[in-house]
Coordinates of C-alpha atoms in Angstrom, one line a residue:
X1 CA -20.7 234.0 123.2
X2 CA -22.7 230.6 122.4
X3 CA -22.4 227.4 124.0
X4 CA -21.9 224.9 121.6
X5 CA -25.0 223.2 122.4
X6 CA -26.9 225.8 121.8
X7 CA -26.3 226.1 118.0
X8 CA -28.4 224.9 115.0
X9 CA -26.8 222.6 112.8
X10 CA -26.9 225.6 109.9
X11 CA -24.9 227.3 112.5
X12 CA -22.4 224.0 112.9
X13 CA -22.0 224.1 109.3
X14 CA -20.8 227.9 109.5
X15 CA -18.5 226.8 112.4
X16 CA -16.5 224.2 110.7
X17 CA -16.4 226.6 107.3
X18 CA -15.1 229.5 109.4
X19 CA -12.6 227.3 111.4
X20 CA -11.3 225.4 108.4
X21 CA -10.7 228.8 106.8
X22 CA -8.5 229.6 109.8
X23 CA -6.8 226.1 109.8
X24 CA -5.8 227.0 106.2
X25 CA -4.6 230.4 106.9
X26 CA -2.6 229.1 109.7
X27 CA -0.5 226.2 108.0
X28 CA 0.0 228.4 105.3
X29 CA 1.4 231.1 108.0
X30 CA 3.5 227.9 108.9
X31 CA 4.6 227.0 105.3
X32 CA 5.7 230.6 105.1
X33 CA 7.7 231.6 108.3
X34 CA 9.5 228.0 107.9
X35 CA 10.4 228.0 104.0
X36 CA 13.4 229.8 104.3
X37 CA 15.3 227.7 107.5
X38 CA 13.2 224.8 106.9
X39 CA 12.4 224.4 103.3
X40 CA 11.4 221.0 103.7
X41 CA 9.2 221.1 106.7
X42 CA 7.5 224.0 104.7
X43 CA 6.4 221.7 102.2
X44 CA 4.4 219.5 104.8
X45 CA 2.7 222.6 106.0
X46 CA 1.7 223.3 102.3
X47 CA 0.4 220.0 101.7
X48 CA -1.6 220.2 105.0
X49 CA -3.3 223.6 104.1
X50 CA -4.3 222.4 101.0
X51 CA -6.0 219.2 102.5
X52 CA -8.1 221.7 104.6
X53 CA -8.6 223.8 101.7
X54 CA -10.4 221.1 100.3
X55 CA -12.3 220.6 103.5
X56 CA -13.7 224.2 103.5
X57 CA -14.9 223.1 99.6
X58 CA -16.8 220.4 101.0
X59 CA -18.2 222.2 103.6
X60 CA -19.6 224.8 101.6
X61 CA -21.2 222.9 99.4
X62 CA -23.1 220.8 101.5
X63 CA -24.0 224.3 103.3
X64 CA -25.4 225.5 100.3
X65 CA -27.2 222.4 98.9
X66 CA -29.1 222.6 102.8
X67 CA -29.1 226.9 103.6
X68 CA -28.2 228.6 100.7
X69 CA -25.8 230.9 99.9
X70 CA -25.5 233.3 102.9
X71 CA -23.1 231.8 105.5
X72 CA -23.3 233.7 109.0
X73 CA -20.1 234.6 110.4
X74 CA -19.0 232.5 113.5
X75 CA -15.9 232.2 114.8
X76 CA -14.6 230.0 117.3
X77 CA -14.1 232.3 119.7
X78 CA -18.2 232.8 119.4
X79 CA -18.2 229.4 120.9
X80 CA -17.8 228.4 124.3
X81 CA -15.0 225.9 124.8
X82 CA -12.5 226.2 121.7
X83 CA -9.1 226.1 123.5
X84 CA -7.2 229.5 122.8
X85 CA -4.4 229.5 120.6
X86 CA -1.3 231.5 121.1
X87 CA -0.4 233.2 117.4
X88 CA 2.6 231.8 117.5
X89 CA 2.6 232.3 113.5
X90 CA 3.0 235.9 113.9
X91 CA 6.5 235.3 115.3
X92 CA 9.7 235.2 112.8
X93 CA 11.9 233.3 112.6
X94 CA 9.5 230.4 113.9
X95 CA 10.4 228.0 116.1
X96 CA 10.4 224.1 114.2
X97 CA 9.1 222.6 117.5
X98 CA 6.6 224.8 118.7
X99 CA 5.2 224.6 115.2
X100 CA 4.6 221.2 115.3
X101 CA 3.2 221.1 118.5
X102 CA 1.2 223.3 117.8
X103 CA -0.2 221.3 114.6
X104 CA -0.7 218.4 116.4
X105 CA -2.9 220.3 118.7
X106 CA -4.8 221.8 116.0
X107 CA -5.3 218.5 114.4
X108 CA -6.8 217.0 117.8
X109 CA -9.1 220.1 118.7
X110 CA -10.4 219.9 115.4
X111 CA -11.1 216.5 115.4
X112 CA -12.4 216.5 118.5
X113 CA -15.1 219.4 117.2
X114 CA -16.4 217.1 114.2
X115 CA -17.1 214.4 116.4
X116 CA -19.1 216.1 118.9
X117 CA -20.8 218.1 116.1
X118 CA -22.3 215.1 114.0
X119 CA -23.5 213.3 117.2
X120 CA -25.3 216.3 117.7
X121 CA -26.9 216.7 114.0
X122 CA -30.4 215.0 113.0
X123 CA -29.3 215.5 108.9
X124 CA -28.1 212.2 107.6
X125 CA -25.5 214.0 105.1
X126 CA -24.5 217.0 107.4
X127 CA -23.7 214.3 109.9
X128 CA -22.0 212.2 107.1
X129 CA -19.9 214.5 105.7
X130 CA -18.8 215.9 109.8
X131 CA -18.2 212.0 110.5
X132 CA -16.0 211.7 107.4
X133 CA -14.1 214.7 108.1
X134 CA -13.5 214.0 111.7
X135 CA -12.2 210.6 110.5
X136 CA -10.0 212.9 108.0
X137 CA -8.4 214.6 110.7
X138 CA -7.5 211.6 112.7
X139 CA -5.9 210.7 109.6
X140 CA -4.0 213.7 109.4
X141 CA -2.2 213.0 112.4
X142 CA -0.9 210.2 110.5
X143 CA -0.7 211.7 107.3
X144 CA 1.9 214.3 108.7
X145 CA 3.5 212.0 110.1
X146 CA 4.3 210.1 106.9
X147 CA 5.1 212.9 105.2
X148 CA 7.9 213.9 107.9
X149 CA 9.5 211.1 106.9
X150 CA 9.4 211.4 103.4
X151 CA 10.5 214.9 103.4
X152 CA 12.3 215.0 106.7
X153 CA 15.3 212.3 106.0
X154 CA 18.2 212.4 108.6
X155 CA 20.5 214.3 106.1
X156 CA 17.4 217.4 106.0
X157 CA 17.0 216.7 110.1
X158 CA 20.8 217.3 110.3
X159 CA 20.1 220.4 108.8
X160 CA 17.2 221.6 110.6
X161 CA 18.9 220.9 113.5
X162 CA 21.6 223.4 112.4
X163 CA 19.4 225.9 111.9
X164 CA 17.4 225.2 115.0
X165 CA 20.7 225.9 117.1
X166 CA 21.9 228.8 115.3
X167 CA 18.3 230.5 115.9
X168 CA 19.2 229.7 119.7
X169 CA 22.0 230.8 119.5
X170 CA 20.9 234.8 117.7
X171 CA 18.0 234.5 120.2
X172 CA 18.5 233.6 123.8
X173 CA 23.1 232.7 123.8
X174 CA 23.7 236.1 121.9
X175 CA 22.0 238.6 123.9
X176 CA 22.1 236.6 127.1
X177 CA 26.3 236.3 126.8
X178 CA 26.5 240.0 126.3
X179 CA 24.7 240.6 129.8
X180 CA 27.0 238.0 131.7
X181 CA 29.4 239.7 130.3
X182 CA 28.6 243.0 131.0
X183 CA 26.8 242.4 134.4
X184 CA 30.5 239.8 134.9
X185 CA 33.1 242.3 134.1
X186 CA 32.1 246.2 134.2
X187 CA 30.9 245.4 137.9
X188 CA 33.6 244.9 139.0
X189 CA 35.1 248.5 138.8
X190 CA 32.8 249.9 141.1
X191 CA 32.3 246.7 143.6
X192 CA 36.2 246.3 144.6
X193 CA 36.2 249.8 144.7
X194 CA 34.0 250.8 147.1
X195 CA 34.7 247.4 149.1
X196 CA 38.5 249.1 149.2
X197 CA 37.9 252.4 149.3
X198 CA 35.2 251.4 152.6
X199 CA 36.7 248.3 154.3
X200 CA 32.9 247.4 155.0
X201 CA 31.5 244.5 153.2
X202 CA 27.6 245.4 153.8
X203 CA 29.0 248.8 152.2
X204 CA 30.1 247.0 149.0
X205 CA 27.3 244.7 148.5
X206 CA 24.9 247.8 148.2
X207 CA 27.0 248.9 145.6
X208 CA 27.6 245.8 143.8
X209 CA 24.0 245.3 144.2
X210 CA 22.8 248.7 142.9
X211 CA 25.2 248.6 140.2
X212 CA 23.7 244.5 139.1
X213 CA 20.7 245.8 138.9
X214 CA 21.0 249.2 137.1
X215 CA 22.9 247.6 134.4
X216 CA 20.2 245.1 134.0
X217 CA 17.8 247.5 133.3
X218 CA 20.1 249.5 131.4
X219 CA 21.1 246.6 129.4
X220 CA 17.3 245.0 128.8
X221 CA 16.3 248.3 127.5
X222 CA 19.2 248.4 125.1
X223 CA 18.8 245.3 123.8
X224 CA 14.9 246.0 123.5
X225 CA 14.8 248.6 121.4
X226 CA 17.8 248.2 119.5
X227 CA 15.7 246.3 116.7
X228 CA 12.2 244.3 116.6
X229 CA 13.6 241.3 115.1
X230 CA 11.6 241.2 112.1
X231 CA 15.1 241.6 109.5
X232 CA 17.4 240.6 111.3
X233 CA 15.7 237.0 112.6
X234 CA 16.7 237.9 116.4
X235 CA 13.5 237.0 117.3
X236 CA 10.9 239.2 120.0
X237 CA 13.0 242.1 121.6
X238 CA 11.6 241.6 124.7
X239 CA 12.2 238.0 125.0
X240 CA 16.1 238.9 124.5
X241 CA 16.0 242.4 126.4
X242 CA 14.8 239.9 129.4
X243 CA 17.2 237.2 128.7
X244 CA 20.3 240.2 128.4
X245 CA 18.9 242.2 131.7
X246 CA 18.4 239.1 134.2
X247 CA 22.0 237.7 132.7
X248 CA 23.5 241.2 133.7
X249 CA 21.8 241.2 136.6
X250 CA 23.1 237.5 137.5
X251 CA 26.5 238.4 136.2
X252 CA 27.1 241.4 138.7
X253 CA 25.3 239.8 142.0
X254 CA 28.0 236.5 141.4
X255 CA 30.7 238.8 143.1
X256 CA 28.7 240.8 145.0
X257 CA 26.3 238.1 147.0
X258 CA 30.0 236.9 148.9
X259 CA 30.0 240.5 150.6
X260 CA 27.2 239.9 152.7
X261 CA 30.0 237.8 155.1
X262 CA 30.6 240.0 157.2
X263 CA 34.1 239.2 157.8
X264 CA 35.9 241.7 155.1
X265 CA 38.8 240.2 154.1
X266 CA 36.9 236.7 153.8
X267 CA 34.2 238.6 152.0
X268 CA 36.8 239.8 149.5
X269 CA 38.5 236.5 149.0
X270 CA 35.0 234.4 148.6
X271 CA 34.6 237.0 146.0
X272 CA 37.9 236.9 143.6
X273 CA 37.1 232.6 143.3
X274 CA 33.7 233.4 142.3
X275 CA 34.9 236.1 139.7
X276 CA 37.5 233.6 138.2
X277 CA 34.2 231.0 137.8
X278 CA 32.5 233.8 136.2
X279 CA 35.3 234.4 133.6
X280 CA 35.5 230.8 132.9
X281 CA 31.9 230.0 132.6
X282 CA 32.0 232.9 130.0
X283 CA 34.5 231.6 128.0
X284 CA 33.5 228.3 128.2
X285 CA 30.0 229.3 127.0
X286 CA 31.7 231.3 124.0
X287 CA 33.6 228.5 123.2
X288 CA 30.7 226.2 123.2
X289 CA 27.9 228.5 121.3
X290 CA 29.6 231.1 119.8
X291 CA 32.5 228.6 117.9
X292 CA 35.5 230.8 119.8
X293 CA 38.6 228.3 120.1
X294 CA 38.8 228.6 124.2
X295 CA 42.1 229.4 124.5
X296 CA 41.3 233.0 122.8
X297 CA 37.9 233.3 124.6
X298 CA 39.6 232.8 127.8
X299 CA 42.3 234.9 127.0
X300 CA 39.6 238.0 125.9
X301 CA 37.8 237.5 129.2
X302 CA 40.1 237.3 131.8
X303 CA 42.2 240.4 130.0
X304 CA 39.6 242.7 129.9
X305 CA 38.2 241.2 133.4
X306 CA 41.3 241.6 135.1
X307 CA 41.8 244.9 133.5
X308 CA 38.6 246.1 135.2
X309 CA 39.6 244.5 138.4
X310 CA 42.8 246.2 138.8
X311 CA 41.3 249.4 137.8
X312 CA 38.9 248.8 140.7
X313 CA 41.6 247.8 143.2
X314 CA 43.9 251.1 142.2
X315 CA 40.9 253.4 142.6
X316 CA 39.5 252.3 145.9
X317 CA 43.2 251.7 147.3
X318 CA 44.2 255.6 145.9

């Protein structure tokens, strides 16, 4: 790995084809992975990648007026001080935001390159034509920003807005409402159970708390492995196996966290409020993300919760 000080201006020239070449493959990764949720932020992605299409032309041909026709390979992660960049473009769907940012920060490093590479050129057109495009890409920043709002009106916004929520919704609510769920309500069984069946609260937190955190494994490897994302636009399956395991996790140590008062009956009391909470924040979070009228998600939880309570309560009372 170079510093960039150390290179020879032939060698700046290969740099800024190599990383405009990049640039170009990136927005059009962009353009792609956003055309089919946001069509018309897609198009500002195309526009972009041809812009540094045109760039690369530019650069080549100044490179071959000066070195000829063999250009060395050099990447920017040759170089010494290129800031790394996380390949976020693999992902799908891809997120609108982090897209941008990610743009703007593109824009900036590159601009950034051009202006410390023609200060450091002796050739009056090589450090033209790097001064130009440096002034380019500060232009860009503006450019994209016009062209938001020519293709980004507050009826498309709406829109991508929509879509922005219902990707939140199949990627972090979805699998992180069926832990709560499952960590909220089949814990319950074996908690009340053994705090009945023992009359010691320390007793029943270790098996609330060995039964939290089994299903949270069990659950973050179900949800893992039961697809990559890549059809179904859930998004990366570890992100939402972690998401689904810590939820489960969270949902089973609610009740179980009030055994460690070691008065019993107390214990068991502090825990049947906190398990009504739980039932409620699920519904209410079913109701809010998932478009379930609240009266049906409430009745759906607390049925099936208090189904799994009582079966809890008759077993460790039997």
């Amino acid at each position: 790995m170079k510093n960039f000080s150390e290179l020879s201006e032939k060698e700046i020239l290969a740099l800024a084809i190599s990383l405009e070449e990049e640039d170009n493959k990136i927005y059009n990764e962009f353009a792609e992975g956003l055309r089919e949720t946001y069509p018309d932020s897609a198009k500002i992605f195309d526009l972009m990648s041809r812009e540094e299409d045109r760039h690369r032309h530019r650069l080549i041909k100044l490179y071959q007026e000066k070195f000829g026709n063999h250009i060395p390979l050099i990447r920017r992660q040759d170089v010494k001080g290129f800031v790394e960049r996380k390949p976020i473009w693999l992902s799908r769907p891809l997120s609108i935001d982090k897209v941008r940012k990610q743009s703007e920060v593109m824009e900036i490093e590159t601009q950034n390159f051009y202006y410390q590479a023609a200060r450091r050129t002796t050739d009056a057109a090589v450090r033209q034509l790097l001064g130009d495009l440096a002034a380019e890409e500060h232009r860009h920043q503006r450019r994209a920003e016009q062209l938001e709002k020519q293709f980004i009106n507050p009826q498309v916004q709406e829109k991508e807005n929509k879509s922005a929520h219902r990707l939140f919704v199949l990627q972090i609510v979805q699998p992180s409402l069926a832990g709560l769920m499952d960590g909220s309500v089949s814990t319950l069984a074996p908690v009340f159970a053994a705090a009945l069946a023992t009359k010691d609260s320390w007793q029943a937190f270790l098996v609330g708390l060995a039964a939290s955190v089994g299903a949270g494994i069990s659950m973050a490897f179900a949800e893992a492995v039961s697809d990559n994302g890549s059809l179904t636009g859930r998004g990366n399956p570890w992100l939402r196996g972690a998401s689904c395991g810590v939820m489960t996790t969270l949902g089973g140590l609610g009740h179980t966290l009030p055994f460690l008062i070691s008065d019993f009956w107390t214990a068991m009391a502090v825990s049947g409020v906190v398990v009504i909470f739980e039932l409620a924040a699920i519904s209410w979070i079913r109701n809010r993300y998932m478009d379930t009228p609240f009266l049906q998600a409430a009745f759906q939880v607390v049925v099936g919760g208090l189904l799994v309570f009582a079966t809890g309560l008759i077993i460790g009372s039997s």
